[in-house]
CSV table of C-alpha atoms in Angstrom, one decimal:
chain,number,residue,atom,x,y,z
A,1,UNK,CA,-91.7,-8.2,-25.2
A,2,UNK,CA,-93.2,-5.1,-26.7
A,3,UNK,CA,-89.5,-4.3,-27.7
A,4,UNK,CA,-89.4,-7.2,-29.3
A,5,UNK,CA,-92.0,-5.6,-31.8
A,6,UNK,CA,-91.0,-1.8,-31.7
A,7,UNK,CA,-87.6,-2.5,-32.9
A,8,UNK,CA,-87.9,-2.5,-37.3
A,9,UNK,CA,-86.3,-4.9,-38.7
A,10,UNK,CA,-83.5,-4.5,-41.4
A,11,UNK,CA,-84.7,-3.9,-45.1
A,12,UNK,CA,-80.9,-5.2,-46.4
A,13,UNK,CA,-78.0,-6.2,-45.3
A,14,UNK,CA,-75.4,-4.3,-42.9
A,15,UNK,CA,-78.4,-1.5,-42.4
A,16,UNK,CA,-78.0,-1.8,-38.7
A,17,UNK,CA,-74.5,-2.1,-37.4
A,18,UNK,CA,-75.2,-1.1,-33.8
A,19,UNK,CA,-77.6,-1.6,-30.9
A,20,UNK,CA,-77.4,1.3,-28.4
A,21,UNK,CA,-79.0,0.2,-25.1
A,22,UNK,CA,-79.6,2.0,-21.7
A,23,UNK,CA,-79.1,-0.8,-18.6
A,24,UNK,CA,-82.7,-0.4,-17.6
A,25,UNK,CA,-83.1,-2.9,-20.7
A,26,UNK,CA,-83.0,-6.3,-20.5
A,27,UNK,CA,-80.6,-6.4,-23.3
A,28,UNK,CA,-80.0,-10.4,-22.7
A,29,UNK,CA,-84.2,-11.1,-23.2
A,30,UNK,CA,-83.9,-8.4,-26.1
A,31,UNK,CA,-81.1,-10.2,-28.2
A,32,UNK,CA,-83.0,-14.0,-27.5
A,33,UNK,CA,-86.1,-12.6,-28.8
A,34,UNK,CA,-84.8,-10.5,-31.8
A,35,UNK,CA,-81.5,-12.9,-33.2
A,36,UNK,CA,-80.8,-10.4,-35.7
A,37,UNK,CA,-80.2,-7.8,-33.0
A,38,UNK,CA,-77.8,-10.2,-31.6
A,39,UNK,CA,-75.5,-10.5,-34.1
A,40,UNK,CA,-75.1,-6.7,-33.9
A,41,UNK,CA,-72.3,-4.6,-32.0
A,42,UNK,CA,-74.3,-4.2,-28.9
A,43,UNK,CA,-73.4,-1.3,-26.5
A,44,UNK,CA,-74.6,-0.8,-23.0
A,45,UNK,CA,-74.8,2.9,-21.7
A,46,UNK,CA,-75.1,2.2,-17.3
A,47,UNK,CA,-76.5,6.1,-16.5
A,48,UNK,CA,-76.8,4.2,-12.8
A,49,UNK,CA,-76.7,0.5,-11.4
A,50,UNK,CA,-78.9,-1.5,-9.4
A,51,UNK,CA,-76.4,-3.2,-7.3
A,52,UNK,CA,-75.5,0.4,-5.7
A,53,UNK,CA,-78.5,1.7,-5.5
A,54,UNK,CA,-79.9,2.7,-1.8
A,55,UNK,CA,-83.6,1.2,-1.8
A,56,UNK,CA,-85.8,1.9,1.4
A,57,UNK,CA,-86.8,-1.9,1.6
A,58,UNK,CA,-85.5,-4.3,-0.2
A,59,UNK,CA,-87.8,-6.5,-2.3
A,60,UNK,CA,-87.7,-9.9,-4.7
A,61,UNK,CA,-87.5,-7.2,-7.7
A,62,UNK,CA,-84.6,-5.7,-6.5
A,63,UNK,CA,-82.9,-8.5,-6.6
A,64,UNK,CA,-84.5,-8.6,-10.7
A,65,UNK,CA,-83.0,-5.6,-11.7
A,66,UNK,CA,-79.8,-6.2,-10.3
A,67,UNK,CA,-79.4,-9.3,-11.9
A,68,UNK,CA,-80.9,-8.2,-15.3
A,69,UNK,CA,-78.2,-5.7,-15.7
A,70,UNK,CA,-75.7,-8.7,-15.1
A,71,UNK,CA,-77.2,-10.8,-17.8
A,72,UNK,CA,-77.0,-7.5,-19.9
A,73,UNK,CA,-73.4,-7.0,-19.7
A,74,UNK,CA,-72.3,-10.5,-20.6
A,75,UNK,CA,-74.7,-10.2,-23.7
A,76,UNK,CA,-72.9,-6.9,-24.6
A,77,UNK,CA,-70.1,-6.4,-26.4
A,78,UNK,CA,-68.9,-2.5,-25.1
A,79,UNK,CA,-70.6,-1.9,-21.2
A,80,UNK,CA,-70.4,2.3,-21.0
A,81,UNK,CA,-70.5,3.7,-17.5
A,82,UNK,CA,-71.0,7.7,-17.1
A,83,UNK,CA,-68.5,7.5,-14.0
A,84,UNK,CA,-66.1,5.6,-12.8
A,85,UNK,CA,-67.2,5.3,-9.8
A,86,UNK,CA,-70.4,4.2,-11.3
A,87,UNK,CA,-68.5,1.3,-12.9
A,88,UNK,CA,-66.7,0.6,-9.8
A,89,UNK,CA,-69.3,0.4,-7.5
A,90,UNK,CA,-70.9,-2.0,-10.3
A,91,UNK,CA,-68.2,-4.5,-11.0
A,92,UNK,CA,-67.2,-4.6,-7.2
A,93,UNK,CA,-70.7,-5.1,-5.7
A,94,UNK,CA,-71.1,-8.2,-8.6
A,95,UNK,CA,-69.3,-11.2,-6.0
A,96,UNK,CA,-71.2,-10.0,-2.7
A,97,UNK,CA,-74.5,-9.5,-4.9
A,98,UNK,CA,-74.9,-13.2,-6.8
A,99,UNK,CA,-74.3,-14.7,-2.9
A,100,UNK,CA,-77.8,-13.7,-3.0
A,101,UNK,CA,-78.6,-16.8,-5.0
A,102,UNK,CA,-79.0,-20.0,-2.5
A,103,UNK,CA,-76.7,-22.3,-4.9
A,104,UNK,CA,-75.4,-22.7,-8.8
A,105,UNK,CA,-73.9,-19.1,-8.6
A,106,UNK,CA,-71.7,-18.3,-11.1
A,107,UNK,CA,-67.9,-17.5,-11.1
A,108,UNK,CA,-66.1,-14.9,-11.9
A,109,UNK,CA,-68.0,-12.6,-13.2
A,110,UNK,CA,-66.3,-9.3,-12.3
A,111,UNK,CA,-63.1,-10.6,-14.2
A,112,UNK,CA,-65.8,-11.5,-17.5
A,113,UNK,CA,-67.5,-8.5,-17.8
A,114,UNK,CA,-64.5,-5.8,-16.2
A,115,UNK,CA,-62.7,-6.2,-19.8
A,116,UNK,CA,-66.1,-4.7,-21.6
A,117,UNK,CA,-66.0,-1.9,-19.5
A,118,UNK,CA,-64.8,1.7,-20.0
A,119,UNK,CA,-65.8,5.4,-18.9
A,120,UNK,CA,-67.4,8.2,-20.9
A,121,UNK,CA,-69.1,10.9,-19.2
A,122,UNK,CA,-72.5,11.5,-20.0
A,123,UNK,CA,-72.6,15.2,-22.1
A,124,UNK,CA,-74.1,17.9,-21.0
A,125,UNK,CA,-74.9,20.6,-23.4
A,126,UNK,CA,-74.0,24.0,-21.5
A,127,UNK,CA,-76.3,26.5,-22.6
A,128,UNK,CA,-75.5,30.4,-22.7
A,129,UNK,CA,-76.9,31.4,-19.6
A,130,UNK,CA,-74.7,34.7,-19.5
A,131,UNK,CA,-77.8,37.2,-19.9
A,132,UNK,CA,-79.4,35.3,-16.5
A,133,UNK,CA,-76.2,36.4,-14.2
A,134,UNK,CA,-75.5,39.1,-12.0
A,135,UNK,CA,-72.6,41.7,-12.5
A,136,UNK,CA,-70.0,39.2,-10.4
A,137,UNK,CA,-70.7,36.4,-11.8
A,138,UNK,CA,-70.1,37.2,-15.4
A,139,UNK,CA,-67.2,39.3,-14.2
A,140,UNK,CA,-65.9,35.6,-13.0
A,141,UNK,CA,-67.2,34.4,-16.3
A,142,UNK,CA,-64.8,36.5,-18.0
A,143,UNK,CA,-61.7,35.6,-16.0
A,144,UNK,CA,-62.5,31.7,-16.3
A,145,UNK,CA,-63.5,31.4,-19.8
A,146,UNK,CA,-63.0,34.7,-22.1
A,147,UNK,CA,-66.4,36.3,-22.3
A,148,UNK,CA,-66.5,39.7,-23.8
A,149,UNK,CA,-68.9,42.2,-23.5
A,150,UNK,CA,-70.7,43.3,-27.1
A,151,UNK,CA,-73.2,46.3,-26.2
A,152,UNK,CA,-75.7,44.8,-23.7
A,153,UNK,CA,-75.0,41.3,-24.6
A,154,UNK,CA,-72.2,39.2,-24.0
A,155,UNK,CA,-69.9,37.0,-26.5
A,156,UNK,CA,-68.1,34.0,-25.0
A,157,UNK,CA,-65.2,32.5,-26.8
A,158,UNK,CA,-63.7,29.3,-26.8
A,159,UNK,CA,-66.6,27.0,-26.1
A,160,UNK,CA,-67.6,25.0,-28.8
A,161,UNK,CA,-71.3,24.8,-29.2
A,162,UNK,CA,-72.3,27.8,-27.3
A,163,UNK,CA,-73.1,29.7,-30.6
A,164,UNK,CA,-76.2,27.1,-30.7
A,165,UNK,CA,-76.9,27.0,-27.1
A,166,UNK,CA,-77.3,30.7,-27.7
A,167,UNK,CA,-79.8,30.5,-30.2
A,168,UNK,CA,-81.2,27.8,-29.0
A,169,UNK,CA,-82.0,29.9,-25.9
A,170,UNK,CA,-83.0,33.2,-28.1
A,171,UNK,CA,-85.7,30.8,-29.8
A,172,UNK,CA,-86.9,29.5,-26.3
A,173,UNK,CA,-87.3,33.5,-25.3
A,174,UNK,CA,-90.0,33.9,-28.0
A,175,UNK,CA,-92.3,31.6,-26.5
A,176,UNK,CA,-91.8,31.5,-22.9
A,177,UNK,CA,-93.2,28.9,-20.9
A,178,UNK,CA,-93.0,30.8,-17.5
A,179,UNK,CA,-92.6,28.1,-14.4
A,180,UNK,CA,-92.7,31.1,-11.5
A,181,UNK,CA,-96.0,32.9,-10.4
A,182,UNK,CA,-97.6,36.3,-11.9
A,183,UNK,CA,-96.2,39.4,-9.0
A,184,UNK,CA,-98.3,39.2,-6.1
A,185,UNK,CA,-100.6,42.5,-5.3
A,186,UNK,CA,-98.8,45.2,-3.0
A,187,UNK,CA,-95.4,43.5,-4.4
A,188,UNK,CA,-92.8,46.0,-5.9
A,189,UNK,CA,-92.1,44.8,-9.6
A,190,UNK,CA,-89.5,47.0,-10.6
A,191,UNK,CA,-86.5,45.3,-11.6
A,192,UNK,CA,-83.8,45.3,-9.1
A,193,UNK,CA,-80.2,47.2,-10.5
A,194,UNK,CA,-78.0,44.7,-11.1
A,195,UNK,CA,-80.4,41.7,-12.1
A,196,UNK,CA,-80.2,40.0,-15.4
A,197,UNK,CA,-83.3,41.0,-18.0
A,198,UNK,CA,-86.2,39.6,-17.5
A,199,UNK,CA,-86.6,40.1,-14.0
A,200,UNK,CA,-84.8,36.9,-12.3
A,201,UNK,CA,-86.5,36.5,-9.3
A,202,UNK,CA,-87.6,33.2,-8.6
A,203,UNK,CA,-90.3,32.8,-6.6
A,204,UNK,CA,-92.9,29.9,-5.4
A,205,UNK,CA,-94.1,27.9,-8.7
A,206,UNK,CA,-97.6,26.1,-8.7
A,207,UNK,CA,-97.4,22.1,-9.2
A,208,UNK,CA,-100.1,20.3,-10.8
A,209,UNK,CA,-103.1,19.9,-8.1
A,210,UNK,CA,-102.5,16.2,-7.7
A,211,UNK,CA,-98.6,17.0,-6.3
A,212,UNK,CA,-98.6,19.6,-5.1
A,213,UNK,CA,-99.3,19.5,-0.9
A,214,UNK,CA,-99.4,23.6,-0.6
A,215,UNK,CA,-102.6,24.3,-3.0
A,216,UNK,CA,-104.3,25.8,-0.4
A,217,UNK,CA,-101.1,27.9,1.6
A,218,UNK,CA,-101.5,31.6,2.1
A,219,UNK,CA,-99.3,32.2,-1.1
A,220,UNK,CA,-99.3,36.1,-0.4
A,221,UNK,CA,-97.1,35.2,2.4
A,222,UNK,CA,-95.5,32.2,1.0
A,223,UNK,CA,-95.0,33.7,-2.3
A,224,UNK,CA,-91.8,36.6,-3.0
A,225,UNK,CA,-90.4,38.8,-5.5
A,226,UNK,CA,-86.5,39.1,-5.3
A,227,UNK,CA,-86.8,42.6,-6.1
A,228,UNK,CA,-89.1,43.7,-3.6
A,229,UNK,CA,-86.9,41.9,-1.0
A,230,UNK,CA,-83.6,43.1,-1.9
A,231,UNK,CA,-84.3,46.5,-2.9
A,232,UNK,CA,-82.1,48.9,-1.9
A,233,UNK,CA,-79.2,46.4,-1.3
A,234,UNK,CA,-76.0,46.2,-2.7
A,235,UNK,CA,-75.5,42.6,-4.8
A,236,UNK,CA,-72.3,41.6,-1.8
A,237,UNK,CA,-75.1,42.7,0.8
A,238,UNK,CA,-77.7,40.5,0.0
A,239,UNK,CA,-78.4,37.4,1.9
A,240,UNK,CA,-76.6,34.2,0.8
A,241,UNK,CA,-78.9,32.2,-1.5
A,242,UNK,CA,-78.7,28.3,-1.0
A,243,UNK,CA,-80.1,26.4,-4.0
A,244,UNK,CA,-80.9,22.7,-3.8
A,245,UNK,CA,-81.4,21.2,-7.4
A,246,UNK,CA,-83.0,17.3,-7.1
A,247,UNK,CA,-85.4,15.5,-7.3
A,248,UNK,CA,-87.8,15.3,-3.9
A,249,UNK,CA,-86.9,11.6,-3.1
A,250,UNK,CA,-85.3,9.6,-0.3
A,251,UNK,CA,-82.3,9.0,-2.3
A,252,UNK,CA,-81.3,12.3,-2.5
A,253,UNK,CA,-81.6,13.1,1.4
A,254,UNK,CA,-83.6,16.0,1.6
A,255,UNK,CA,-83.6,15.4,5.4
A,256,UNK,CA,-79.8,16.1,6.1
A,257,UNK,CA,-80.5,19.1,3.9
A,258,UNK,CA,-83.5,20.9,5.6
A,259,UNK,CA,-82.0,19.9,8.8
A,260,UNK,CA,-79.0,21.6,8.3
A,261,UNK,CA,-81.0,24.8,7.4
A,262,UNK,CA,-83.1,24.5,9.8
A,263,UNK,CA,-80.5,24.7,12.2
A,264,UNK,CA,-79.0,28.0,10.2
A,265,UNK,CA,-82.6,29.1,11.1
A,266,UNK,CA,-82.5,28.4,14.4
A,267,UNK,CA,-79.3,31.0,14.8
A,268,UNK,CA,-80.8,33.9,13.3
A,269,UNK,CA,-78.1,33.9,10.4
A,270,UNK,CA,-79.8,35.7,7.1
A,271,UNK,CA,-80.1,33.0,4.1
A,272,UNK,CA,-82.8,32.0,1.0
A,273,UNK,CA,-83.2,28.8,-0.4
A,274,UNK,CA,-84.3,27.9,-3.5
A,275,UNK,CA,-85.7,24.1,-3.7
A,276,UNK,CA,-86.0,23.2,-6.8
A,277,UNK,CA,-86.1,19.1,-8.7
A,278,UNK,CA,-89.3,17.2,-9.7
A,279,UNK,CA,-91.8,15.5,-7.7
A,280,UNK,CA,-93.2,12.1,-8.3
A,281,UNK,CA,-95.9,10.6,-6.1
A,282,UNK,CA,-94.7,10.1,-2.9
A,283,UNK,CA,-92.9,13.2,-1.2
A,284,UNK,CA,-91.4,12.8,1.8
A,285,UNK,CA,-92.9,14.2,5.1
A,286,UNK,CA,-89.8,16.5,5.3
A,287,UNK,CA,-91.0,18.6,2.6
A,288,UNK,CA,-93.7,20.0,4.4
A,289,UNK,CA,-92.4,20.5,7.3
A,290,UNK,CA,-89.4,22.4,6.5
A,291,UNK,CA,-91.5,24.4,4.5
A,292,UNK,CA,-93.3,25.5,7.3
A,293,UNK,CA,-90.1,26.3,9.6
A,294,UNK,CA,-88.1,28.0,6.9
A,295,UNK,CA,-90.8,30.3,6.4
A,296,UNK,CA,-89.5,33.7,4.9
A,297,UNK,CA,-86.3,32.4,4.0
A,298,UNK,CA,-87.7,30.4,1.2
A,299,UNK,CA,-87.3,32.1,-2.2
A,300,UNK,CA,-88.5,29.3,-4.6
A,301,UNK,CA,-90.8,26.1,-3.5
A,302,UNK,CA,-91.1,23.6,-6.7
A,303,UNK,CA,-90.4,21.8,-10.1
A,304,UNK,CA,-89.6,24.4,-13.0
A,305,UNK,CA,-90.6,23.3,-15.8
A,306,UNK,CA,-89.0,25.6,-18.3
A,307,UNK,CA,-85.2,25.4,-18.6
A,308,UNK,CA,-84.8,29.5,-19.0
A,309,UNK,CA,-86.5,29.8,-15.7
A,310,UNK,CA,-84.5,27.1,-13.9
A,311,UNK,CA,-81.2,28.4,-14.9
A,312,UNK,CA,-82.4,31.9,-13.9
A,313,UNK,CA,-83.4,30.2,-11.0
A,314,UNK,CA,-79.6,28.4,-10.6
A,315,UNK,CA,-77.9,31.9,-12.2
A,316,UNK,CA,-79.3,33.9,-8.9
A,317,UNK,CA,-78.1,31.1,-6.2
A,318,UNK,CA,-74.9,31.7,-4.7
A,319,UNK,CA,-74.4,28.2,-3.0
A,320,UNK,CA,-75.9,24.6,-4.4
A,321,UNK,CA,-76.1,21.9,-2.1
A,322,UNK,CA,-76.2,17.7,-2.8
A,323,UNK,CA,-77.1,16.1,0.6
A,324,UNK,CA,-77.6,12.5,-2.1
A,325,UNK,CA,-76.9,9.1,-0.5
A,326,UNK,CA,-76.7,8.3,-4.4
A,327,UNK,CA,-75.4,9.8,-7.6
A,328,UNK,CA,-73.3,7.9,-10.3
A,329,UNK,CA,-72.8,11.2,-12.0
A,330,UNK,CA,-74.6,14.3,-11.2
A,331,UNK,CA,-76.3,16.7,-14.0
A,332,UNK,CA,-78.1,19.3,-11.9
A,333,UNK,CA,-74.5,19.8,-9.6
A,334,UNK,CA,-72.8,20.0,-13.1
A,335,UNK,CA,-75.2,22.7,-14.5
A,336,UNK,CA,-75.1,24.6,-10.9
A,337,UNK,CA,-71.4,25.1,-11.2
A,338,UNK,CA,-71.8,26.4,-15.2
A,339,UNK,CA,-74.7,29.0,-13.9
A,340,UNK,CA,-71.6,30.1,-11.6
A,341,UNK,CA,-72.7,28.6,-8.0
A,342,UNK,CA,-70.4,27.7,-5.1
A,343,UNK,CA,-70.9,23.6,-5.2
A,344,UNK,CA,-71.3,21.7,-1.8
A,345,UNK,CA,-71.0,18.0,-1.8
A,346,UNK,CA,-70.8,14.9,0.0
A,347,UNK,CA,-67.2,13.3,0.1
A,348,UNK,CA,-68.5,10.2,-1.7
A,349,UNK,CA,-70.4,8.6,-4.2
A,350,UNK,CA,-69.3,10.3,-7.9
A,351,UNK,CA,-68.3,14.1,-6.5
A,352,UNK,CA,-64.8,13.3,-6.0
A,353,UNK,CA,-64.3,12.2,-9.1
A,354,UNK,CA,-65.9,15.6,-10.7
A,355,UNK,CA,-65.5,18.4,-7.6
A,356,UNK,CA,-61.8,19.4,-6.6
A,357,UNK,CA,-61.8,18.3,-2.6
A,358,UNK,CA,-62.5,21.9,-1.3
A,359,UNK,CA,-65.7,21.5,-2.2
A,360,UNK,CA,-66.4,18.2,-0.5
A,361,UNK,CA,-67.7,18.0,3.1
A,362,UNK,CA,-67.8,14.4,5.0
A,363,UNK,CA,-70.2,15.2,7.7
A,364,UNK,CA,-73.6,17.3,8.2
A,365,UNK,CA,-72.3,19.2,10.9
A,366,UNK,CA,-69.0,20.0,8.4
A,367,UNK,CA,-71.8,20.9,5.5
A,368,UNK,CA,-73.5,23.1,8.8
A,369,UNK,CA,-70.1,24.9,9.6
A,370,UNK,CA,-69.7,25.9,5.6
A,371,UNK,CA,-72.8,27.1,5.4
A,372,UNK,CA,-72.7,29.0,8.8
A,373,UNK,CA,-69.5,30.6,7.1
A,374,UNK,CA,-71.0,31.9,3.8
A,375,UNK,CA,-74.5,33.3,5.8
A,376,UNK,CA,-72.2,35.7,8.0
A,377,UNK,CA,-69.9,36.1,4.6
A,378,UNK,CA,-71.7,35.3,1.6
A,379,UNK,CA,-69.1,37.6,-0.2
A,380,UNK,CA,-66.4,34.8,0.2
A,381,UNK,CA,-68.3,33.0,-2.3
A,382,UNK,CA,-69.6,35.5,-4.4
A,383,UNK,CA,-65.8,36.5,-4.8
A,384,UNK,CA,-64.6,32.9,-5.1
A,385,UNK,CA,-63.1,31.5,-8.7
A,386,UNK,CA,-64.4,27.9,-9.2
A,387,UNK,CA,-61.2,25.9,-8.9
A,388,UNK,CA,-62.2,22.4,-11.5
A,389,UNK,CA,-63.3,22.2,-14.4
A,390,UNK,CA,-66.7,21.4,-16.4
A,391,UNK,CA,-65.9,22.0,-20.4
A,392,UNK,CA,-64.7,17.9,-20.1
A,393,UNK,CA,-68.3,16.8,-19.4
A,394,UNK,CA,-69.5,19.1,-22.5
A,395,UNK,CA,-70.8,17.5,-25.6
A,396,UNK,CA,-67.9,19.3,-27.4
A,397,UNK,CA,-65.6,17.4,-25.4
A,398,UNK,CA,-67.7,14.4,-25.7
A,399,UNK,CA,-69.1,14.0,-29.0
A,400,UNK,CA,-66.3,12.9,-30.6
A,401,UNK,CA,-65.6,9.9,-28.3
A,402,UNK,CA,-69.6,8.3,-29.0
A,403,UNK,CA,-69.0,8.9,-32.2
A,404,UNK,CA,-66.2,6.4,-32.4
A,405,UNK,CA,-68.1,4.3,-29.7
A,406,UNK,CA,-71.4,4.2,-32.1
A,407,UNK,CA,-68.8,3.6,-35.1
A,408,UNK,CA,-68.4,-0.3,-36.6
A,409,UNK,CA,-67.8,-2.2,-39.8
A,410,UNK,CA,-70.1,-4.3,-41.1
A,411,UNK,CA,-69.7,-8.1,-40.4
A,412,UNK,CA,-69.8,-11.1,-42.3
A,413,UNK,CA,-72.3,-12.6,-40.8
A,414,UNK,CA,-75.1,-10.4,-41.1
């Protein structure tokens, strides 16, 4: 209803030509309230689906959304899905998901709507995030994608777009809106040789008082600088460095995660971790506790909220972890593997589709045994040449294709 409002109204004829909607709109309630937006090209973007989606208990609005985003594709004329296994776990789930209804269901469906359908990945815009990595990595950086070394800096060729990113990220360095802590007392703050400039240690980050559950932790000892700890050490010496990029929800599993690491802990083998993702209102109990057991090993504890701090963040992992029991496409994995780190998914959901299958496990105790690996050789993955692909889910790659999607000619009837 307050849609209904919010959306202006034509001044003349064939201004609008195009309704862009996300699937958390009830695009079907939209189009009966506003007829003129009806007799528009209407295009449905699906970023996720509600007929997939892993819910802790399942409740009458559930069942809502589900169904809205049913109604919304046989209102639209072009359904978009950022995967394809985000529209095939859509379409597919349709049949078993309208049995819901006691009687009057509709037939068919799948074979109404499947015709609509089509796949563009959602686009990422890669930013420069050369001056953030260590010596190895940009040395892979140059054997992957042609970067060349200019002074201090470093000039990457053959990615459209970066030239922006770059000074997109040279702006953001003006004004820095820090998301890690000042140096605690007593901790060494000279930068570490090797290290990308400024100093890219990242280290426990303060959440607002109403989310965060370790306001009042010792943060002397919770709290460390990367280059007091690994002073002294050669870069292939260092402890492996696990990242783990999501948000702190059930969805995501954080339990298999902390388990496993747990269990590294357990052995003795020499690891960080950096957790890093958002946190919304409820946190699971899992959080706290693993915070306590992994103790010294933890490197980073929270939400970054400035983007040149979380790449530094991801630029200084050697490892980045999805434990999710759902993902239809997977931005923060995506943005791992640019910043140069070792990817580590499940064998389902969307990461077939975008990971080559060495980077796939299909158990925790097979995600355990990788991990094990890389703490008693991290250098197999700081040596290791990413074997896929990411400039196809770049806006450069991209662009082009919404372009055409968003493109229409006027109709007769408006």
């Amino acid at each position: 209803m307050p849609l209904k409002r919010e959306v202006p109204r034509a001044k003349y004829p064939h201004e609008n030509r195009i309704l862009f909607a996300s699937s958390v709109l009830n695009l079907a309630e939209l189009a009966a309230l506003r007829p003129d937006l009806g007799k528009l090209k209407k295009v449905l973007y699906f970023h996720e689906n509600q007929l997939a989606y892993p819910v802790q208990k399942c409740q009458e609005r559930d069942f809502q959304y589900g169904y809205n985003q049913i109604l919304s594709c046989l209102v639209a004329d072009v359904v978009v899905f950022n995967s394809a296994f985000n529209m095939e776990s859509f379409l597919k789930s349709i049949g078993k998901f309208m049995k819901l209804i006691p009687d009057h269901r509709p037939k068919d469906l799948e074979k109404i709507i499947r015709p609509k359908c089509q796949v563009l990945y959602f686009p990422v815009r890669f930013p420069d995030v050369s001056r953030f990595m260590p010596e190895h990595k940009l040395a892979h950086l140059e054997k992957v994608i042609g970067v060349k070394r200019n002074g201090d800096s470093y000039q990457s060729e053959g990615l459209p777009g970066q030239q922006e990113s770059r000074a997109v990220m040279k702006t953001s360095d003006a004004h820095p809106e820090s998301g890690l802590c000042e140096p605690q007392p007593g901790l060494c703050t000279t930068q570490h040789e090797g290290l990308p400039s400024p100093p890219a240690a990242p280290v426990q980050a303060e959440a607002p008082e109403s989310t965060n559950p370790y306001q009042g932790e010792d943060k002397q000892r919770l709290t460390f600088n990367l280059s007091n700890i690994l002073s002294g050490l050669d870069y292939q010496q260092r402890p492996l460095h696990i990242a783990w990029p999501h948000r702190w929800e059930h969805d995501k599993d954080p339990e298999t995660f902390f388990k496993v690491l747990m269990k590294l802990k357990e052995q003795d083998l020499p690891f960080y971790v950096s957790v890093l993702g958002e946190t919304f209102s409820e946190i699971p109990d899992i959080f706290s506790e693993a915070r306590k057991v992994l103790g010294s090993s933890v490197l980073h504890w929270g939400y970054l909220p400035s983007k040149d701090d979380y790449f530094r963040a991801l630029c200084t992992a050697d490892v980045v972890i999805s434990t999710a029991k759902h993902e239809f496409f997977g931005v923060a994995m995506i943005e791992a593997v640019h910043c140069g780190c070792y990817p580590l998914c499940p064998k389902a959901l969307v990461y077939p589709e975008i990971l080559p299958a060495e980077y796939l496990y299909s158990t925790p105790e097979q995600l355990f045994k990788r991990l094990q690996n890389f703490c008693k050789r991290p250098d197999i993955v700081r040596k290791h040449l990413y074997k896929g692909e990411t400039a196809g889910f770049s806006w450069a790659a991209l662009g082009s294709k919404f372009r055409s999607l968003l493109a229409a000619e006027p109709r007769e009837d408006l």
